[in-house]
Amino acid sequence: MAELSVLTILFLAANPVGSSQSRLEQEARDISDGLLRARHRGHFKFEQRWAVRPRDIQLALLECNPQIVHFAGHRKQDKILEQKETITQEFATETETEQEEGLVFEDDTGHIHLISAKALADLFKLFSDQVNCVLLNGCYTEDQAKIIAQHIPHVIGMKQSITNKAALDFALGFYDALGSGRSMEFAYHLGCSAIKMAGLSEHLTPILYKKTPSNSISAPDDSSKLNAILGNGKTQNISSKRHIQEKREDLEEEYQNVRKKLKFLKQEWNIKTDSEAKYELSQRIEQYQIQLQNIEELLEELEINKG
């Protein structure tokens, strides 16, 4: 029998002085209970870390080896942080304060410690071989998600303010889907559906960013994937025809490599008899299929724009 593979979820909660912890406790409890009832409950391990400080994040990633990292807490512009900035930075200008973006954790005294989105992205880059998904379940975390997605295959953030009820409904729908053996992308959509089913109007607030083959990122509603591989400039100095040809060759090579891996995984899936092993393989197969689809779309856009 194949060795069971466990998917570890790391729940990180930061609750600086002056904020409410009750919502975070309910979120952790309901996620844990849902996973215990899941069809594939033996496939999941739910790790929790509370009152998280910067060093605690590093230690938790090292100790738990998570595949999913779930952040529950505040973003820089939540009211609690704004209050502290008013008290402790009364001589700083509003412009200086707003320049810093990131997520709120705790310092050794339980007060606010801001970790910039860039610092978090650099940290996750070191763990990109094991972390498959990061869920930032707090208000206005889209920008942070976008930066982290440069290194992690699936990153979910919130593009605006989200109520506690909607954030909780999204998380429960997301993990219910994973517990039933569905893919990350399906779980994201079910989470959004759970918000809508609850009669809330915030189902468009969660946004999924996926790492593309070119190591850039794309959101579900991105209108142009070509810019993702050629850069943001309109013309990119059209020695561009040569640049496009080089990109095409790179993508075609990557396409063939992914196809070989996919073929091997499908053969493995047909051989395995253990349901847990087949579940893990099906997850990987779906990821490679999505990757192939992304490459195909990029190649099509390159063909359209080569002239």
PDB file of C-alpha atoms in Angstrom, residues 6-253:
ATOM      1  CA  VAL A   6      -0.831  14.465   4.462  1.00  0.00           C
ATOM      2  CA  LEU A   7      -1.683  17.998   3.411  1.00  0.00           C
ATOM      3  CA  THR A   8      -0.676  20.391   6.201  1.00  0.00           C
ATOM      4  CA  ILE A   9      -2.597  23.635   6.701  1.00  0.00           C
ATOM      5  CA  LEU A  10      -0.845  26.267   8.808  1.00  0.00           C
ATOM      6  CA  PHE A  11      -3.259  28.738  10.410  1.00  0.00           C
ATOM      7  CA  LEU A  12      -1.483  31.964  11.448  1.00  0.00           C
ATOM      8  CA  ALA A  13      -3.401  34.366  13.686  1.00  0.00           C
ATOM      9  CA  ALA A  14      -2.219  37.791  14.778  1.00  0.00           C
ATOM     10  CA  ASN A  15      -4.273  39.705  17.304  1.00  0.00           C
ATOM     11  CA  PRO A  16      -2.454  42.867  18.435  1.00  0.00           C
ATOM     12  CA  VAL A  17      -3.559  44.725  21.560  1.00  0.00           C
ATOM     13  CA  GLY A  18      -6.885  46.467  20.989  1.00  0.00           C
ATOM     14  CA  SER A  19      -8.368  44.072  18.412  1.00  0.00           C
ATOM     15  CA  SER A  20     -10.966  41.341  18.819  1.00  0.00           C
ATOM     16  CA  GLN A  21      -9.877  37.709  18.917  1.00  0.00           C
ATOM     17  CA  SER A  22     -13.310  36.083  18.939  1.00  0.00           C
ATOM     18  CA  ARG A  23     -13.684  36.083  15.137  1.00  0.00           C
ATOM     19  CA  LEU A  24     -10.265  34.493  14.644  1.00  0.00           C
ATOM     20  CA  GLU A  25     -11.031  31.766  17.189  1.00  0.00           C
ATOM     21  CA  GLN A  26     -14.320  30.980  15.471  1.00  0.00           C
ATOM     22  CA  GLU A  27     -12.586  30.840  12.085  1.00  0.00           C
ATOM     23  CA  ALA A  28      -9.961  28.378  13.334  1.00  0.00           C
ATOM     24  CA  ARG A  29     -12.518  26.250  15.178  1.00  0.00           C
ATOM     25  CA  ASP A  30     -14.953  26.027  12.261  1.00  0.00           C
ATOM     26  CA  ILE A  31     -12.186  25.175   9.760  1.00  0.00           C
ATOM     27  CA  SER A  32     -10.859  22.459  12.074  1.00  0.00           C
ATOM     28  CA  ASP A  33     -14.337  20.996  12.658  1.00  0.00           C
ATOM     29  CA  GLY A  34     -15.052  21.019   8.924  1.00  0.00           C
ATOM     30  CA  LEU A  35     -11.850  19.148   8.128  1.00  0.00           C
ATOM     31  CA  LEU A  36     -12.642  16.551  10.807  1.00  0.00           C
ATOM     32  CA  ARG A  37     -15.949  15.846   9.046  1.00  0.00           C
ATOM     33  CA  ALA A  38     -14.412  15.793   5.562  1.00  0.00           C
ATOM     34  CA  ARG A  39     -14.405  12.687   3.394  1.00  0.00           C
ATOM     35  CA  HIS A  40     -10.610  12.882   3.146  1.00  0.00           C
ATOM     36  CA  ARG A  41     -10.102  13.961   6.771  1.00  0.00           C
ATOM     37  CA  GLY A  42      -7.121  11.630   7.193  1.00  0.00           C
ATOM     38  CA  HIS A  43      -5.376  13.555   4.430  1.00  0.00           C
ATOM     39  CA  PHE A  44      -5.262  16.829   6.398  1.00  0.00           C
ATOM     40  CA  LYS A  45      -3.307  18.139   9.339  1.00  0.00           C
ATOM     41  CA  PHE A  46      -4.416  21.477  10.818  1.00  0.00           C
ATOM     42  CA  GLU A  47      -1.659  23.403  12.633  1.00  0.00           C
ATOM     43  CA  GLN A  48      -2.381  26.635  14.517  1.00  0.00           C
ATOM     44  CA  ARG A  49      -0.085  29.434  15.679  1.00  0.00           C
ATOM     45  CA  TRP A  50      -1.440  32.368  17.702  1.00  0.00           C
ATOM     46  CA  ALA A  51      -0.130  35.807  18.624  1.00  0.00           C
ATOM     47  CA  VAL A  52       2.276  35.401  15.738  1.00  0.00           C
ATOM     48  CA  ARG A  53       5.503  37.427  15.693  1.00  0.00           C
ATOM     49  CA  PRO A  54       7.864  37.623  12.670  1.00  0.00           C
ATOM     50  CA  ARG A  55      10.167  34.897  13.970  1.00  0.00           C
ATOM     51  CA  ASP A  56       7.167  32.679  14.741  1.00  0.00           C
ATOM     52  CA  ILE A  57       6.255  32.632  11.044  1.00  0.00           C
ATOM     53  CA  GLN A  58       9.688  31.394  10.052  1.00  0.00           C
ATOM     54  CA  LEU A  59       9.717  28.735  12.787  1.00  0.00           C
ATOM     55  CA  ALA A  60       6.205  27.547  11.901  1.00  0.00           C
ATOM     56  CA  LEU A  61       7.129  27.153   8.229  1.00  0.00           C
ATOM     57  CA  LEU A  62      10.216  25.165   9.221  1.00  0.00           C
ATOM     58  CA  GLU A  63       8.464  23.007  11.823  1.00  0.00           C
ATOM     59  CA  CYS A  64       5.168  22.304  10.058  1.00  0.00           C
ATOM     60  CA  ASN A  65       6.265  22.096   6.395  1.00  0.00           C
ATOM     61  CA  PRO A  66       2.809  23.337   5.311  1.00  0.00           C
ATOM     62  CA  GLN A  67       1.339  23.107   1.828  1.00  0.00           C
ATOM     63  CA  ILE A  68      -1.310  25.735   2.675  1.00  0.00           C
ATOM     64  CA  VAL A  69      -0.679  28.855   4.756  1.00  0.00           C
ATOM     65  CA  HIS A  70      -3.788  30.620   6.052  1.00  0.00           C
ATOM     66  CA  PHE A  71      -3.357  34.139   7.455  1.00  0.00           C
ATOM     67  CA  ALA A  72      -6.179  35.397   9.686  1.00  0.00           C
ATOM     68  CA  GLY A  73      -5.770  38.908  11.003  1.00  0.00           C
ATOM     69  CA  HIS A  74      -5.361  42.483   9.934  1.00  0.00           C
ATOM     70  CA  ARG A  75      -3.865  44.451   7.108  1.00  0.00           C
ATOM     71  CA  LYS A  76      -1.917  47.652   7.513  1.00  0.00           C
ATOM     72  CA  GLN A  77      -4.843  50.003   6.949  1.00  0.00           C
ATOM     73  CA  ASP A  78      -7.263  48.337   9.375  1.00  0.00           C
ATOM     74  CA  LYS A  79      -8.494  50.714  12.056  1.00  0.00           C
ATOM     75  CA  ILE A  80      -6.391  49.187  14.793  1.00  0.00           C
ATOM     76  CA  LEU A  81      -3.181  49.990  12.962  1.00  0.00           C
ATOM     77  CA  GLU A  82      -4.345  53.450  12.037  1.00  0.00           C
ATOM     78  CA  GLN A  83      -5.013  54.122  15.712  1.00  0.00           C
ATOM     79  CA  LYS A  84      -1.526  53.056  16.678  1.00  0.00           C
ATOM     80  CA  GLU A  85       0.009  55.173  13.935  1.00  0.00           C
ATOM     81  CA  THR A  86      -1.895  58.173  15.278  1.00  0.00           C
ATOM     82  CA  ILE A  87      -0.473  57.582  18.752  1.00  0.00           C
ATOM     83  CA  THR A  88       3.083  56.513  17.994  1.00  0.00           C
ATOM     84  CA  GLN A  89       3.819  58.394  14.799  1.00  0.00           C
ATOM     85  CA  GLU A  90       2.167  61.734  15.442  1.00  0.00           C
ATOM     86  CA  PHE A  91       4.995  63.524  13.667  1.00  0.00           C
ATOM     87  CA  ALA A  92       4.827  61.371  10.530  1.00  0.00           C
ATOM     88  CA  THR A  93       2.924  62.738   7.566  1.00  0.00           C
ATOM     89  CA  GLU A  94      -0.020  60.876   6.078  1.00  0.00           C
ATOM     90  CA  THR A  95       1.956  60.343   2.880  1.00  0.00           C
ATOM     91  CA  GLU A  96       4.826  58.702   4.734  1.00  0.00           C
ATOM     92  CA  THR A  97       2.429  56.395   6.583  1.00  0.00           C
ATOM     93  CA  GLU A  98       0.564  55.261   3.500  1.00  0.00           C
ATOM     94  CA  GLN A  99       3.713  54.350   1.606  1.00  0.00           C
ATOM     95  CA  GLU A 100       4.141  51.200   3.690  1.00  0.00           C
ATOM     96  CA  GLU A 101       2.034  48.174   2.753  1.00  0.00           C
ATOM     97  CA  GLY A 102       1.950  44.830   4.477  1.00  0.00           C
ATOM     98  CA  LEU A 103       0.275  42.570   7.021  1.00  0.00           C
ATOM     99  CA  VAL A 104      -0.052  43.122  10.742  1.00  0.00           C
ATOM    100  CA  PHE A 105       1.576  40.722  13.170  1.00  0.00           C
ATOM    101  CA  GLU A 106       2.680  41.191  16.791  1.00  0.00           C
ATOM    102  CA  ASP A 107       5.843  42.298  18.518  1.00  0.00           C
ATOM    103  CA  ASP A 108       7.163  40.892  21.797  1.00  0.00           C
ATOM    104  CA  THR A 109       4.806  43.129  23.797  1.00  0.00           C
ATOM    105  CA  GLY A 110       1.685  42.109  21.878  1.00  0.00           C
ATOM    106  CA  HIS A 111       1.495  45.361  19.956  1.00  0.00           C
ATOM    107  CA  ILE A 112       1.492  45.864  16.197  1.00  0.00           C
ATOM    108  CA  HIS A 113       4.412  44.829  14.041  1.00  0.00           C
ATOM    109  CA  LEU A 114       4.033  45.425  10.315  1.00  0.00           C
ATOM    110  CA  ILE A 115       5.671  43.010   7.863  1.00  0.00           C
ATOM    111  CA  SER A 116       5.878  44.404   4.354  1.00  0.00           C
ATOM    112  CA  ALA A 117       4.422  42.485   1.434  1.00  0.00           C
ATOM    113  CA  LYS A 118       7.887  42.324  -0.155  1.00  0.00           C
ATOM    114  CA  ALA A 119       9.390  40.784   2.984  1.00  0.00           C
ATOM    115  CA  LEU A 120       6.635  38.173   3.112  1.00  0.00           C
ATOM    116  CA  ALA A 121       7.071  37.399  -0.584  1.00  0.00           C
ATOM    117  CA  ASP A 122      10.815  36.915  -0.095  1.00  0.00           C
ATOM    118  CA  LEU A 123      10.104  34.560   2.804  1.00  0.00           C
ATOM    119  CA  PHE A 124       7.637  32.480   0.808  1.00  0.00           C
ATOM    120  CA  LYS A 125      10.118  32.330  -2.046  1.00  0.00           C
ATOM    121  CA  LEU A 126      12.377  30.278   0.246  1.00  0.00           C
ATOM    122  CA  PHE A 127       9.529  27.827   0.848  1.00  0.00           C
ATOM    123  CA  SER A 128       8.177  27.735  -2.703  1.00  0.00           C
ATOM    124  CA  ASP A 129       9.155  24.073  -3.036  1.00  0.00           C
ATOM    125  CA  GLN A 130       6.578  23.076  -0.415  1.00  0.00           C
ATOM    126  CA  VAL A 131       3.895  25.792  -0.125  1.00  0.00           C
ATOM    127  CA  ASN A 132       1.192  25.451  -2.777  1.00  0.00           C
ATOM    128  CA  CYS A 133      -1.355  27.972  -1.538  1.00  0.00           C
ATOM    129  CA  VAL A 134      -1.453  31.101   0.630  1.00  0.00           C
ATOM    130  CA  LEU A 135      -4.834  32.436   1.798  1.00  0.00           C
ATOM    131  CA  LEU A 136      -4.842  36.018   3.112  1.00  0.00           C
ATOM    132  CA  ASN A 137      -8.272  36.117   4.722  1.00  0.00           C
ATOM    133  CA  GLY A 138      -8.327  39.789   5.679  1.00  0.00           C
ATOM    134  CA  CYS A 139      -9.474  43.089   4.200  1.00  0.00           C
ATOM    135  CA  TYR A 140      -7.583  44.728   1.309  1.00  0.00           C
ATOM    136  CA  THR A 141      -4.984  41.975   0.867  1.00  0.00           C
ATOM    137  CA  GLU A 142      -5.063  41.798  -2.935  1.00  0.00           C
ATOM    138  CA  ASP A 143      -1.792  43.712  -3.395  1.00  0.00           C
ATOM    139  CA  GLN A 144      -0.007  41.441  -0.920  1.00  0.00           C
ATOM    140  CA  ALA A 145      -1.433  38.366  -2.658  1.00  0.00           C
ATOM    141  CA  LYS A 146      -0.233  39.592  -6.032  1.00  0.00           C
ATOM    142  CA  ILE A 147       3.349  40.003  -4.807  1.00  0.00           C
ATOM    143  CA  ILE A 148       3.452  36.636  -3.012  1.00  0.00           C
ATOM    144  CA  ALA A 149       2.062  34.928  -6.148  1.00  0.00           C
ATOM    145  CA  GLN A 150       5.347  35.624  -7.899  1.00  0.00           C
ATOM    146  CA  HIS A 151       6.618  32.577  -6.002  1.00  0.00           C
ATOM    147  CA  ILE A 152       3.586  30.514  -4.887  1.00  0.00           C
ATOM    148  CA  PRO A 153       1.210  28.665  -7.306  1.00  0.00           C
ATOM    149  CA  HIS A 154      -2.061  29.818  -5.698  1.00  0.00           C
ATOM    150  CA  VAL A 155      -2.550  32.950  -3.586  1.00  0.00           C
ATOM    151  CA  ILE A 156      -5.910  34.332  -2.496  1.00  0.00           C
ATOM    152  CA  GLY A 157      -6.430  37.871  -1.236  1.00  0.00           C
ATOM    153  CA  MET A 158      -9.331  40.257  -0.717  1.00  0.00           C
ATOM    154  CA  LYS A 159      -9.583  43.191  -3.098  1.00  0.00           C
ATOM    155  CA  GLN A 160     -11.582  45.335  -0.683  1.00  0.00           C
ATOM    156  CA  SER A 161     -13.052  45.287   2.815  1.00  0.00           C
ATOM    157  CA  ILE A 162     -14.812  42.036   3.721  1.00  0.00           C
ATOM    158  CA  THR A 163     -17.139  41.354   6.635  1.00  0.00           C
ATOM    159  CA  ASN A 164     -16.291  38.726   9.251  1.00  0.00           C
ATOM    160  CA  LYS A 165     -19.262  36.642   8.105  1.00  0.00           C
ATOM    161  CA  ALA A 166     -18.205  36.656   4.445  1.00  0.00           C
ATOM    162  CA  ALA A 167     -14.554  35.880   5.292  1.00  0.00           C
ATOM    163  CA  LEU A 168     -15.651  32.942   7.413  1.00  0.00           C
ATOM    164  CA  ASP A 169     -18.095  31.631   4.791  1.00  0.00           C
ATOM    165  CA  PHE A 170     -15.373  31.815   2.140  1.00  0.00           C
ATOM    166  CA  ALA A 171     -12.884  29.909   4.311  1.00  0.00           C
ATOM    167  CA  LEU A 172     -15.393  27.177   5.157  1.00  0.00           C
ATOM    168  CA  GLY A 173     -16.422  26.719   1.526  1.00  0.00           C
ATOM    169  CA  PHE A 174     -12.778  26.647   0.464  1.00  0.00           C
ATOM    170  CA  TYR A 175     -11.760  23.946   2.954  1.00  0.00           C
ATOM    171  CA  ASP A 176     -14.965  21.937   2.485  1.00  0.00           C
ATOM    172  CA  ALA A 177     -14.006  21.606  -1.186  1.00  0.00           C
ATOM    173  CA  LEU A 178     -10.436  20.581  -0.406  1.00  0.00           C
ATOM    174  CA  GLY A 179     -11.709  18.083   2.146  1.00  0.00           C
ATOM    175  CA  SER A 180     -13.841  16.524  -0.579  1.00  0.00           C
ATOM    176  CA  GLY A 181     -10.835  16.040  -2.836  1.00  0.00           C
ATOM    177  CA  ARG A 182     -11.320  19.052  -5.117  1.00  0.00           C
ATOM    178  CA  SER A 183      -8.582  21.247  -6.579  1.00  0.00           C
ATOM    179  CA  MET A 184      -7.396  24.599  -5.238  1.00  0.00           C
ATOM    180  CA  GLU A 185      -9.104  26.462  -8.051  1.00  0.00           C
ATOM    181  CA  PHE A 186     -12.408  24.652  -7.502  1.00  0.00           C
ATOM    182  CA  ALA A 187     -12.109  25.341  -3.758  1.00  0.00           C
ATOM    183  CA  TYR A 188     -11.650  29.052  -4.459  1.00  0.00           C
ATOM    184  CA  HIS A 189     -14.804  29.151  -6.582  1.00  0.00           C
ATOM    185  CA  LEU A 190     -16.792  27.196  -3.996  1.00  0.00           C
ATOM    186  CA  GLY A 191     -15.666  29.666  -1.325  1.00  0.00           C
ATOM    187  CA  CYS A 192     -16.978  32.546  -3.443  1.00  0.00           C
ATOM    188  CA  SER A 193     -20.189  30.605  -4.013  1.00  0.00           C
ATOM    189  CA  ALA A 194     -20.571  30.066  -0.253  1.00  0.00           C
ATOM    190  CA  ILE A 195     -20.569  33.836   0.261  1.00  0.00           C
ATOM    191  CA  LYS A 196     -23.237  34.265  -2.414  1.00  0.00           C
ATOM    192  CA  MET A 197     -25.337  31.401  -1.038  1.00  0.00           C
ATOM    193  CA  ALA A 198     -25.325  33.123   2.356  1.00  0.00           C
ATOM    194  CA  GLY A 199     -27.059  36.080   0.746  1.00  0.00           C
ATOM    195  CA  LEU A 200     -24.042  38.358   0.962  1.00  0.00           C
ATOM    196  CA  SER A 201     -22.887  40.665  -1.819  1.00  0.00           C
ATOM    197  CA  GLU A 202     -19.147  40.097  -1.274  1.00  0.00           C
ATOM    198  CA  HIS A 203     -18.654  37.029  -3.472  1.00  0.00           C
ATOM    199  CA  LEU A 204     -16.451  39.035  -5.851  1.00  0.00           C
ATOM    200  CA  THR A 205     -14.147  40.244  -3.069  1.00  0.00           C
ATOM    201  CA  PRO A 206     -11.849  37.173  -2.856  1.00  0.00           C
ATOM    202  CA  ILE A 207      -9.441  37.055  -5.783  1.00  0.00           C
ATOM    203  CA  LEU A 208      -7.169  34.215  -6.827  1.00  0.00           C
ATOM    204  CA  TYR A 209      -3.729  34.839  -8.274  1.00  0.00           C
ATOM    205  CA  LYS A 210      -1.866  31.991  -9.924  1.00  0.00           C
ATOM    206  CA  LYS A 211       1.801  31.753 -10.746  1.00  0.00           C
ATOM    207  CA  THR A 212       2.226  31.427 -14.521  1.00  0.00           C
ATOM    208  CA  PRO A 213       4.941  29.483 -16.362  1.00  0.00           C
ATOM    209  CA  SER A 214       6.824  32.720 -16.983  1.00  0.00           C
ATOM    210  CA  ASN A 215       7.052  33.369 -13.217  1.00  0.00           C
ATOM    211  CA  SER A 216       4.666  36.284 -13.502  1.00  0.00           C
ATOM    212  CA  ILE A 217       1.110  36.139 -12.241  1.00  0.00           C
ATOM    213  CA  SER A 218      -2.406  36.258 -13.588  1.00  0.00           C
ATOM    214  CA  ALA A 219      -5.726  36.925 -11.915  1.00  0.00           C
ATOM    215  CA  PRO A 220      -8.885  35.147 -13.117  1.00  0.00           C
ATOM    216  CA  ASP A 221     -10.180  38.306 -14.784  1.00  0.00           C
ATOM    217  CA  ASP A 222      -6.899  39.497 -16.289  1.00  0.00           C
ATOM    218  CA  SER A 223      -7.562  40.719 -19.822  1.00  0.00           C
ATOM    219  CA  SER A 224      -4.121  40.208 -21.313  1.00  0.00           C
ATOM    220  CA  LYS A 225      -1.715  37.391 -20.515  1.00  0.00           C
ATOM    221  CA  LEU A 226       0.663  38.552 -23.193  1.00  0.00           C
ATOM    222  CA  ASN A 227       1.716  41.525 -21.063  1.00  0.00           C
ATOM    223  CA  ALA A 228       2.589  39.064 -18.325  1.00  0.00           C
ATOM    224  CA  ILE A 229       5.334  37.516 -20.400  1.00  0.00           C
ATOM    225  CA  LEU A 230       6.492  40.536 -22.377  1.00  0.00           C
ATOM    226  CA  GLY A 231       6.366  43.084 -19.572  1.00  0.00           C
ATOM    227  CA  ASN A 232       4.217  46.122 -18.924  1.00  0.00           C
ATOM    228  CA  GLY A 233       5.606  48.356 -21.640  1.00  0.00           C
ATOM    229  CA  LYS A 234       3.428  48.845 -24.672  1.00  0.00           C
ATOM    230  CA  THR A 235       6.025  48.032 -27.263  1.00  0.00           C
ATOM    231  CA  GLN A 236       9.023  46.664 -25.309  1.00  0.00           C
ATOM    232  CA  ASN A 237      11.254  48.018 -28.116  1.00  0.00           C
ATOM    233  CA  ILE A 238      10.328  45.850 -30.995  1.00  0.00           C
ATOM    234  CA  SER A 239      13.388  44.078 -31.563  1.00  0.00           C
ATOM    235  CA  SER A 240      10.297  42.647 -30.036  1.00  0.00           C
ATOM    236  CA  LYS A 241       9.853  40.197 -32.900  1.00  0.00           C
ATOM    237  CA  ARG A 242      13.010  38.492 -31.811  1.00  0.00           C
ATOM    238  CA  HIS A 243      11.960  38.750 -28.197  1.00  0.00           C
ATOM    239  CA  ILE A 244       8.609  37.120 -29.024  1.00  0.00           C
ATOM    240  CA  GLN A 245      10.311  34.320 -30.952  1.00  0.00           C
ATOM    241  CA  GLU A 246      12.601  33.588 -28.008  1.00  0.00           C
ATOM    242  CA  LYS A 247       9.631  33.513 -25.654  1.00  0.00           C
ATOM    243  CA  ARG A 248       7.782  31.185 -28.014  1.00  0.00           C
ATOM    244  CA  GLU A 249      10.716  28.755 -28.059  1.00  0.00           C
ATOM    245  CA  ASP A 250      10.962  28.826 -24.250  1.00  0.00           C
ATOM    246  CA  LEU A 251       7.239  28.208 -23.870  1.00  0.00           C
ATOM    247  CA  GLU A 252       7.232  25.376 -26.422  1.00  0.00           C
ATOM    248  CA  GLU A 253      10.091  23.682 -24.592  1.00  0.00           C
TER     249      GLU A 253
END
